[in-house]
Amino acid sequence: MSTTITISSNSPIIIRHDGPANGHSGAITNGYVNGDSHTGLIEYANSVTTNGNNAHFSAEAGLNDAPDRIKFAYWVPNVSGGLVISKIPQKTSWDYESNVRYAQTAEEVGFEYALTQIRFMAGYGADHQHESVSFSQALLHNTKKLNVIAALLPGPWNPAVAAKQIASIDHYSNGRISVNIVSGWFKQEFTSIGQWWLEHAERYRRSREFIECLKGIWTSPKFSYKGDFYQFHDYPLSPKPLDLPGRPHPLIFQGGNSIDARENGAHVSDYYFMNGNTLEGFQEQIADVKERARKLGREDQIHFAVNGFAIVKETEEEAIRLLSEIQGKADKEAVNAFANATKQAGSSTENKKGMWADSKFDDLVQYNDGFKTKLIGTAEQVADRILLLKSLGIDIVLIAFLHYEDDIQNFGEKVLPLVRKLEREGRGKDVEDEIRRTGDVYRAKRLIEALESLKEPRPLEFAHRDFGFTSQISLAVQNSPPHFSDSISPPSIDMSLCFLKYL
């Protein structure tokens, strides 16, 4: 059944689906408002309101009903400077009013989680920082369904204070508060406020004790604990967090990449956060943490979340061009300062597997390796890659954006409903199938492998992130050395930094 609606210029229109959500989809086609054409997919749409040139999309509750769905979270920009260390203009604000608007938009379009950041002082351009727990409570007060994950930093926070804060907020928000325990990487942030700066392994050991104390305080009638960092003697927290089905306490997130971080994830965390990585890197890390958890009888208790930076455009070329611009306008001084500060958290670890241990300059422009997750392209490409992540065992995708004013809404309208549609069709379950569909984008393919895969001479296009241009490689004869039309010699190009596409 189709319906044609004729409206006058500048008139608001509301297209509403009031029937059952499951299996229903529709499309707005050839809709003109103020002379502009509006075409978009309505999948589980509760309402799409267009007034002038401004469209508003709301996702229906059925969008997130499937129990095995992959979930979406977004980084809360409660510190200034946005989510990239770049001088590119950003339509992203760190103030309270803007963040309330972002949270309400995210909730409406289907995001289920938001993660606030913890900073006690400026770092890599984040000159202003709102405190994470109180900011989380403010966002919860202004939303109805969104679960907000508040970042906590052991050292500045005592687990008794944190446990009481979070338990109270759990009551105020009807069980919508979670915590992310960060072990810290910024030495000056500790020393400036009179906190001891511990070496990497000791920081993670303190974090494990911190989490053990949180869980014990929240679940024990009287909590006692004797650790190297914290001691408790029959401490009776009251009220406890809400007693909700399947949730003994507020969810505990914790991340990293080192062996210390993986051990913490296996022993005490509900969710293990990962930075962006290669396909093989994701597979290795998930398998390792699961095996460590299995030995402790916790394999079914640990879940995985991954950081990503999303650029969704009408064409892949447009998305890659914007990525190149972000990286090309990087704040070099701030990125290098960040790189130096993270050495303790990455390459200085004993096994060289810490966070940022193998991150290059371009990776660090998004400070949790979000570009590596490659949510960059068309809505269809990004949806495919999200389903690959799901098939690997990832439960939540944590997303950052360049322009929060527009990009949350855009992602919710174009990508999230498409992911749900493909999930209903059975996608995201067969890891080999998903790797076959889109896995190559996560691999650093050598040029010779690309040449050998060609059946006939065709030009090969690539966009190199270091230079921000598109080059044509002309192939006159199969397997012959390529000719670079822009005079860049092959040895000067790191193909692992390229997006390859056959024309």
Short mmCIF file of C-alpha atoms in Angstrom, two decimals, residues 33-448:
data_model
loop_
_atom_site.label_atom_id
_atom_site.label_comp_id
_atom_site.label_asym_id
_atom_site.label_seq_id
_atom_site.Cartn_x
_atom_site.Cartn_y
_atom_site.Cartn_z
CA VAL A 33 9.77 20.43 1.20
CA ASN A 34 10.97 23.94 0.39
CA GLY A 35 12.01 22.62 -3.00
CA ASP A 36 14.42 20.05 -1.54
CA SER A 37 14.02 16.33 -2.17
CA HIS A 38 14.00 14.12 0.94
CA THR A 39 14.57 10.41 0.41
CA GLY A 40 15.23 8.08 3.31
CA LEU A 41 14.51 4.67 4.76
CA ILE A 42 11.96 4.40 7.57
CA GLU A 43 12.73 1.24 9.49
CA TYR A 44 10.85 0.90 12.78
CA ALA A 45 10.09 4.61 12.47
CA ASN A 46 7.84 6.05 15.12
CA SER A 47 7.81 9.44 13.45
CA VAL A 48 9.65 11.52 10.90
CA THR A 49 8.80 15.20 11.11
CA THR A 50 9.94 17.62 8.44
CA ASN A 51 9.52 21.34 9.00
CA GLY A 52 11.16 23.47 6.36
CA ASN A 53 14.58 21.90 5.79
CA ASN A 54 14.87 20.30 9.24
CA ALA A 55 13.99 16.61 9.58
CA HIS A 56 13.54 14.80 12.88
CA PHE A 57 13.66 11.01 13.11
CA SER A 58 12.54 8.90 16.07
CA ALA A 59 13.17 5.17 16.38
CA GLU A 60 10.42 2.94 17.68
CA ALA A 61 11.03 0.72 20.70
CA GLY A 62 10.91 -2.37 18.48
CA LEU A 63 14.18 -1.32 16.87
CA ASN A 64 16.12 -2.70 19.84
CA ASP A 65 13.92 -5.64 20.84
CA ALA A 66 16.02 -8.53 19.49
CA PRO A 67 18.00 -10.04 22.40
CA ASP A 68 21.02 -10.92 20.23
CA ARG A 69 21.33 -7.47 18.60
CA ILE A 70 24.57 -5.55 18.52
CA LYS A 71 24.22 -2.41 20.63
CA PHE A 72 25.36 1.13 20.00
CA ALA A 73 27.00 3.63 22.33
CA TYR A 74 28.43 7.08 21.71
CA TRP A 75 31.25 9.06 23.28
CA VAL A 76 29.90 12.00 25.28
CA PRO A 77 31.87 15.16 24.41
CA ASN A 78 31.96 16.47 27.99
CA VAL A 79 35.49 17.77 27.40
CA SER A 80 36.35 20.48 24.90
CA GLY A 81 38.09 19.91 21.60
CA GLY A 82 35.83 17.24 20.15
CA LEU A 83 36.79 13.62 19.54
CA VAL A 84 39.70 14.21 17.17
CA ILE A 85 42.98 16.03 17.81
CA SER A 86 42.65 18.13 14.69
CA LYS A 87 42.27 21.76 13.71
CA ILE A 88 39.47 20.91 11.30
CA PRO A 89 36.26 22.81 12.19
CA GLN A 90 33.90 20.65 14.24
CA LYS A 91 30.21 21.13 14.97
CA THR A 92 30.59 19.60 18.42
CA SER A 93 30.18 21.41 21.74
CA TRP A 94 31.18 20.34 25.23
CA ASP A 95 28.64 22.42 27.17
CA TYR A 96 25.75 21.00 29.17
CA GLU A 97 22.91 22.22 26.94
CA SER A 98 24.45 20.78 23.78
CA ASN A 99 25.14 17.45 25.46
CA VAL A 100 21.56 17.17 26.67
CA ARG A 101 20.47 17.65 23.07
CA TYR A 102 22.95 15.03 21.83
CA ALA A 103 21.78 12.53 24.46
CA GLN A 104 18.12 13.02 23.64
CA THR A 105 18.80 12.67 19.91
CA ALA A 106 20.89 9.54 20.46
CA GLU A 107 18.17 7.99 22.59
CA GLU A 108 15.50 8.80 20.02
CA VAL A 109 17.35 7.23 17.09
CA GLY A 110 18.27 4.00 18.90
CA PHE A 111 21.55 4.40 20.78
CA GLU A 112 21.41 2.47 24.06
CA TYR A 113 24.57 3.68 25.83
CA ALA A 114 26.61 6.85 26.25
CA LEU A 115 30.12 7.05 27.76
CA THR A 116 31.27 10.15 29.64
CA GLN A 117 34.98 10.96 29.77
CA ILE A 118 37.07 11.57 32.88
CA ARG A 119 39.73 14.29 32.88
CA PHE A 120 41.12 16.23 35.83
CA MET A 121 43.19 18.59 33.70
CA ALA A 122 43.84 19.58 30.11
CA GLY A 123 45.47 17.10 27.80
CA TYR A 124 45.96 17.04 23.99
CA GLY A 125 43.81 20.14 23.55
CA ALA A 126 40.98 19.25 25.98
CA ASP A 127 41.26 22.57 27.80
CA HIS A 128 37.90 22.30 29.59
CA GLN A 129 36.53 19.18 31.28
CA HIS A 130 33.20 18.50 32.97
CA GLU A 131 33.39 15.87 35.74
CA SER A 132 32.10 12.50 34.54
CA VAL A 133 29.82 11.22 37.35
CA SER A 134 27.85 14.42 37.90
CA PHE A 135 27.64 14.96 34.14
CA SER A 136 26.33 11.42 33.71
CA GLN A 137 23.65 12.09 36.30
CA ALA A 138 22.63 15.25 34.45
CA LEU A 139 22.23 13.34 31.18
CA LEU A 140 20.24 10.61 32.92
CA HIS A 141 17.91 13.25 34.35
CA ASN A 142 17.17 14.45 30.81
CA THR A 143 16.64 11.03 29.17
CA LYS A 144 14.32 8.08 29.70
CA LYS A 145 16.01 4.96 28.30
CA LEU A 146 19.67 5.78 27.70
CA ASN A 147 22.21 3.97 29.89
CA VAL A 148 25.08 6.33 30.74
CA ILE A 149 28.51 4.88 31.54
CA ALA A 150 30.43 7.11 33.95
CA ALA A 151 34.23 6.92 33.83
CA LEU A 152 35.99 6.47 37.18
CA LEU A 153 39.74 6.83 37.80
CA PRO A 154 41.13 4.85 40.76
CA GLY A 155 43.45 7.04 42.78
CA PRO A 156 41.43 10.25 42.72
CA TRP A 157 38.33 8.15 43.50
CA ASN A 158 37.97 5.96 46.55
CA PRO A 159 35.78 2.89 45.92
CA ALA A 160 33.58 3.67 48.95
CA VAL A 161 32.72 7.12 47.59
CA ALA A 162 32.26 5.79 44.05
CA ALA A 163 30.06 2.90 45.20
CA LYS A 164 27.78 5.24 47.16
CA GLN A 165 27.57 7.80 44.33
CA ILE A 166 26.68 5.19 41.72
CA ALA A 167 24.21 3.35 43.98
CA SER A 168 22.31 6.58 44.60
CA ILE A 169 22.29 7.53 40.91
CA ASP A 170 21.08 4.00 40.11
CA HIS A 171 17.96 4.77 42.15
CA TYR A 172 17.46 8.21 40.58
CA SER A 173 17.75 6.79 37.05
CA ASN A 174 15.85 3.51 37.49
CA GLY A 175 18.95 1.40 36.90
CA ARG A 176 20.46 3.27 33.93
CA ILE A 177 23.95 3.99 35.30
CA SER A 178 27.09 1.94 34.56
CA VAL A 179 30.79 2.58 35.20
CA ASN A 180 33.97 2.44 33.15
CA ILE A 181 37.09 1.92 35.26
CA VAL A 182 40.10 3.57 33.62
CA SER A 183 43.59 2.92 34.97
CA GLY A 184 45.10 6.15 33.67
CA TRP A 185 47.89 7.07 31.28
CA PHE A 186 48.45 10.81 31.93
CA LYS A 187 51.15 11.10 34.60
CA GLN A 188 50.73 14.84 35.18
CA GLU A 189 47.02 14.34 35.82
CA PHE A 190 47.94 12.30 38.90
CA THR A 191 50.91 14.27 40.19
CA SER A 192 49.19 17.66 39.82
CA ILE A 193 46.51 16.68 42.34
CA GLY A 194 48.87 14.97 44.78
CA GLN A 195 48.26 11.38 43.69
CA TRP A 196 51.01 8.78 43.47
CA TRP A 197 51.97 7.86 39.90
CA LEU A 198 52.20 4.08 39.75
CA GLU A 199 53.87 2.02 37.05
CA HIS A 200 51.66 0.29 34.49
CA ALA A 201 51.26 -3.09 36.19
CA GLU A 202 50.56 -1.47 39.56
CA ARG A 203 47.91 0.84 38.12
CA TYR A 204 46.05 -2.15 36.71
CA ARG A 205 46.46 -4.08 39.95
CA ARG A 206 44.90 -1.15 41.80
CA SER A 207 42.06 -1.06 39.25
CA ARG A 208 41.31 -4.73 39.88
CA GLU A 209 41.10 -4.12 43.62
CA PHE A 210 38.89 -1.09 42.94
CA ILE A 211 36.45 -3.20 40.89
CA GLU A 212 36.48 -6.01 43.46
CA CYS A 213 35.59 -3.46 46.13
CA LEU A 214 32.78 -1.94 44.06
CA LYS A 215 31.21 -5.34 43.45
CA GLY A 216 31.61 -6.38 47.08
CA ILE A 217 30.18 -3.15 48.49
CA TRP A 218 27.20 -3.34 46.13
CA THR A 219 26.35 -7.00 46.81
CA SER A 220 27.49 -7.84 50.38
CA PRO A 221 25.41 -6.99 53.48
CA LYS A 222 28.67 -6.02 55.21
CA PHE A 223 31.79 -5.78 53.12
CA SER A 224 35.30 -6.59 54.34
CA TYR A 225 38.41 -6.51 52.18
CA LYS A 226 42.14 -6.51 52.77
CA GLY A 227 44.12 -5.49 49.72
CA ASP A 228 47.34 -3.64 49.02
CA PHE A 229 45.47 -0.48 48.01
CA TYR A 230 42.09 -0.68 49.79
CA GLN A 231 40.81 -2.05 53.09
CA PHE A 232 37.23 -2.34 54.37
CA HIS A 233 35.86 -3.61 57.67
CA ASP A 234 32.19 -4.66 57.76
CA TYR A 235 31.10 -1.72 55.59
CA PRO A 236 27.28 -1.77 55.14
CA LEU A 237 26.32 0.34 52.12
CA SER A 238 22.66 1.32 52.13
CA PRO A 239 20.83 1.66 49.88
CA LYS A 240 22.34 -0.86 47.55
CA PRO A 241 21.88 -0.42 43.79
CA LEU A 242 18.52 -1.54 42.44
CA ASP A 243 17.92 -5.28 42.30
CA LEU A 244 17.11 -5.80 38.62
CA PRO A 245 16.61 -9.13 36.79
CA GLY A 246 19.88 -10.40 35.35
CA ARG A 247 21.89 -7.52 36.80
CA PRO A 248 23.43 -8.06 40.26
CA HIS A 249 24.97 -4.56 40.19
CA PRO A 250 25.56 -1.69 37.72
CA LEU A 251 27.54 -2.91 34.73
CA ILE A 252 31.32 -2.55 34.98
CA PHE A 253 33.29 -1.69 31.85
CA GLN A 254 37.08 -1.75 31.72
CA GLY A 255 39.51 -1.69 28.84
CA GLY A 256 43.06 -1.83 27.62
CA ASN A 257 45.22 -4.05 25.48
CA SER A 258 48.03 -5.20 27.75
CA ILE A 259 48.18 -8.55 29.53
CA ASP A 260 47.34 -6.70 32.76
CA ALA A 261 44.19 -5.26 31.17
CA ARG A 262 43.17 -8.63 29.74
CA GLU A 263 43.61 -10.30 33.11
CA ASN A 264 41.39 -7.67 34.72
CA GLY A 265 38.77 -8.20 32.03
CA ALA A 266 38.80 -11.95 32.55
CA HIS A 267 38.66 -11.73 36.35
CA VAL A 268 36.30 -8.89 37.23
CA SER A 269 34.75 -6.96 34.31
CA ASP A 270 31.35 -7.27 32.67
CA TYR A 271 32.51 -5.56 29.46
CA TYR A 272 36.01 -5.36 28.02
CA PHE A 273 36.62 -2.21 25.94
CA MET A 274 39.00 -2.47 22.98
CA ASN A 275 40.64 0.21 20.88
CA GLY A 276 40.38 0.04 17.11
CA ASN A 277 42.46 -2.73 15.58
CA THR A 278 43.01 -4.97 12.58
CA LEU A 279 40.79 -7.98 11.92
CA GLU A 280 43.50 -10.28 13.24
CA GLY A 281 44.06 -7.99 16.21
CA PHE A 282 40.40 -8.15 17.21
CA GLN A 283 40.31 -11.93 16.82
CA GLU A 284 43.46 -12.45 18.89
CA GLN A 285 42.38 -10.14 21.70
CA ILE A 286 38.85 -11.55 22.01
CA ALA A 287 40.10 -15.15 21.95
CA ASP A 288 42.76 -14.40 24.56
CA VAL A 289 40.40 -12.68 27.01
CA LYS A 290 37.78 -15.40 26.55
CA GLU A 291 40.33 -18.12 27.24
CA ARG A 292 41.52 -16.36 30.39
CA ALA A 293 37.88 -15.99 31.50
CA ARG A 294 37.15 -19.65 30.68
CA LYS A 295 39.86 -20.80 33.07
CA LEU A 296 38.08 -18.82 35.79
CA GLY A 297 34.61 -20.09 34.91
CA ARG A 298 33.60 -16.63 33.61
CA GLU A 299 33.53 -17.15 29.84
CA ASP A 300 29.80 -16.42 29.67
CA GLN A 301 30.15 -13.36 31.93
CA ILE A 302 32.58 -11.30 29.85
CA HIS A 303 31.34 -9.22 26.90
CA PHE A 304 33.18 -7.04 24.41
CA ALA A 305 32.89 -3.44 23.24
CA VAL A 306 35.00 -1.66 20.63
CA ASN A 307 35.79 1.98 19.92
CA GLY A 308 35.18 3.41 16.46
CA PHE A 309 34.97 6.74 14.66
CA ALA A 310 32.16 6.98 12.12
CA ILE A 311 32.15 8.97 8.89
CA VAL A 312 29.02 8.10 6.89
CA LYS A 313 28.64 9.74 3.48
CA GLU A 314 26.79 9.13 0.22
CA THR A 315 29.98 7.78 -1.39
CA GLU A 316 33.06 6.06 -0.04
CA GLU A 317 35.27 8.61 -1.78
CA GLU A 318 33.58 11.47 0.07
CA ALA A 319 34.06 9.72 3.42
CA ILE A 320 37.74 8.97 2.75
CA ARG A 321 38.29 12.55 1.62
CA LEU A 322 36.95 13.82 4.95
CA LEU A 323 39.16 11.36 6.85
CA SER A 324 42.18 12.65 4.93
CA GLU A 325 41.22 16.22 5.81
CA ILE A 326 40.87 15.39 9.52
CA GLN A 327 44.30 13.76 9.56
CA GLY A 328 45.87 16.35 7.29
CA LYS A 329 44.81 19.13 9.67
CA ALA A 330 45.95 17.27 12.78
CA ASP A 331 47.24 19.39 15.65
CA LYS A 332 50.76 18.00 15.40
CA GLU A 333 51.98 19.43 18.69
CA ALA A 334 49.00 18.03 20.61
CA VAL A 335 49.14 14.63 18.88
CA ASN A 336 52.85 14.28 19.61
CA ALA A 337 52.29 15.29 23.23
CA PHE A 338 49.56 12.67 23.49
CA ALA A 339 51.86 10.07 21.91
CA ASN A 340 54.59 10.82 24.43
CA ALA A 341 52.15 10.63 27.35
CA THR A 342 50.79 7.27 26.24
CA LYS A 343 54.15 5.53 26.00
CA GLN A 344 53.71 4.40 29.59
CA ALA A 345 50.35 2.85 28.68
CA GLY A 346 51.52 1.25 25.46
CA SER A 347 54.97 0.47 24.20
CA SER A 348 56.55 0.61 27.67
CA THR A 349 54.64 -2.45 28.87
CA GLU A 350 56.75 -5.55 29.28
CA ASN A 351 55.09 -7.51 26.47
CA LYS A 352 54.66 -4.46 24.16
CA LYS A 353 50.91 -5.12 23.89
CA GLY A 354 49.62 -2.10 25.76
CA MET A 355 47.21 0.47 24.35
CA TRP A 356 48.72 2.59 21.56
CA ALA A 357 51.85 0.38 21.44
CA ASP A 358 51.63 0.11 17.64
CA SER A 359 49.65 3.29 16.90
CA LYS A 360 51.00 5.60 14.21
CA PHE A 361 50.60 9.37 14.12
CA ASP A 362 47.46 9.20 11.96
CA ASP A 363 45.88 6.67 14.34
CA LEU A 364 46.42 8.93 17.35
CA VAL A 365 44.49 11.81 15.78
CA GLN A 366 41.48 9.87 17.12
CA TYR A 367 42.71 9.06 20.58
CA ASN A 368 41.39 5.51 20.93
CA ASP A 369 42.44 4.32 17.47
CA GLY A 370 38.90 4.85 16.22
CA PHE A 371 39.92 5.18 12.57
CA LYS A 372 41.25 1.60 12.63
CA THR A 373 37.71 0.28 13.14
CA LYS A 374 36.98 1.63 9.63
CA LEU A 375 33.40 2.77 10.10
CA ILE A 376 34.13 5.08 7.19
CA GLY A 377 32.19 4.93 3.93
CA THR A 378 28.59 4.62 2.82
CA ALA A 379 25.82 3.52 5.18
CA GLU A 380 25.87 0.09 3.53
CA GLN A 381 29.63 -0.30 3.96
CA VAL A 382 29.54 0.81 7.59
CA ALA A 383 26.62 -1.55 8.33
CA ASP A 384 28.54 -4.46 6.77
CA ARG A 385 31.59 -3.73 8.92
CA ILE A 386 29.49 -3.49 12.08
CA LEU A 387 28.02 -6.92 11.33
CA LEU A 388 31.53 -8.28 10.87
CA LEU A 389 32.42 -6.92 14.31
CA LYS A 390 29.31 -8.59 15.71
CA SER A 391 30.27 -11.92 14.18
CA LEU A 392 33.67 -11.68 15.90
CA GLY A 393 31.92 -11.52 19.27
CA ILE A 394 31.63 -7.77 19.82
CA ASP A 395 28.48 -6.76 21.69
CA ILE A 396 28.69 -2.94 21.73
CA VAL A 397 30.15 -0.50 19.22
CA LEU A 398 31.20 2.78 20.88
CA ILE A 399 31.16 5.56 18.30
CA ALA A 400 32.66 9.04 18.08
CA PHE A 401 31.74 11.64 15.47
CA LEU A 402 33.18 14.80 13.94
CA HIS A 403 29.96 16.82 13.92
CA TYR A 404 27.74 15.78 16.83
CA GLU A 405 25.15 18.34 15.79
CA ASP A 406 24.42 16.31 12.65
CA ASP A 407 26.19 12.96 12.77
CA ILE A 408 24.28 11.26 15.61
CA GLN A 409 21.01 11.86 13.77
CA ASN A 410 22.53 10.83 10.44
CA PHE A 411 23.91 7.57 11.86
CA GLY A 412 20.60 6.80 13.54
CA GLU A 413 18.64 7.37 10.35
CA LYS A 414 20.93 5.67 7.83
CA VAL A 415 23.06 3.03 9.55
CA LEU A 416 21.32 1.73 12.65
CA PRO A 417 18.04 0.72 10.93
CA LEU A 418 20.03 -0.94 8.14
CA VAL A 419 22.01 -2.99 10.68
CA ARG A 420 18.73 -4.12 12.26
CA LYS A 421 17.29 -5.05 8.86
CA LEU A 422 20.35 -7.15 8.00
CA GLU A 423 20.31 -8.77 11.45
CA ARG A 424 16.73 -9.90 10.84
CA GLU A 425 17.94 -11.45 7.58
CA GLY A 426 20.48 -13.51 9.54
CA ARG A 427 23.60 -11.39 9.06
CA GLY A 428 26.23 -10.99 11.76
CA LYS A 429 26.25 -14.63 12.90
CA ASP A 430 28.53 -16.42 10.43
CA VAL A 431 32.03 -15.06 10.97
CA GLU A 432 33.47 -16.66 7.82
CA ASP A 433 30.68 -15.20 5.70
CA GLU A 434 31.17 -11.72 7.18
CA ILE A 435 34.94 -11.89 6.68
CA ARG A 436 34.36 -12.92 3.08
CA ARG A 437 32.03 -9.97 2.56
CA THR A 438 34.10 -7.18 4.09
CA GLY A 439 37.10 -8.54 6.00
CA ASP A 440 39.72 -7.34 3.53
CA VAL A 441 39.18 -3.72 4.55
CA TYR A 442 40.74 -4.56 7.94
CA ARG A 443 43.82 -6.20 6.46
CA ALA A 444 46.98 -4.36 5.42
CA LYS A 445 47.14 -5.85 1.93
CA ARG A 446 50.35 -5.59 -0.03
CA LEU A 447 50.20 -4.11 -3.51
CA ILE A 448 51.37 -7.35 -5.11
#
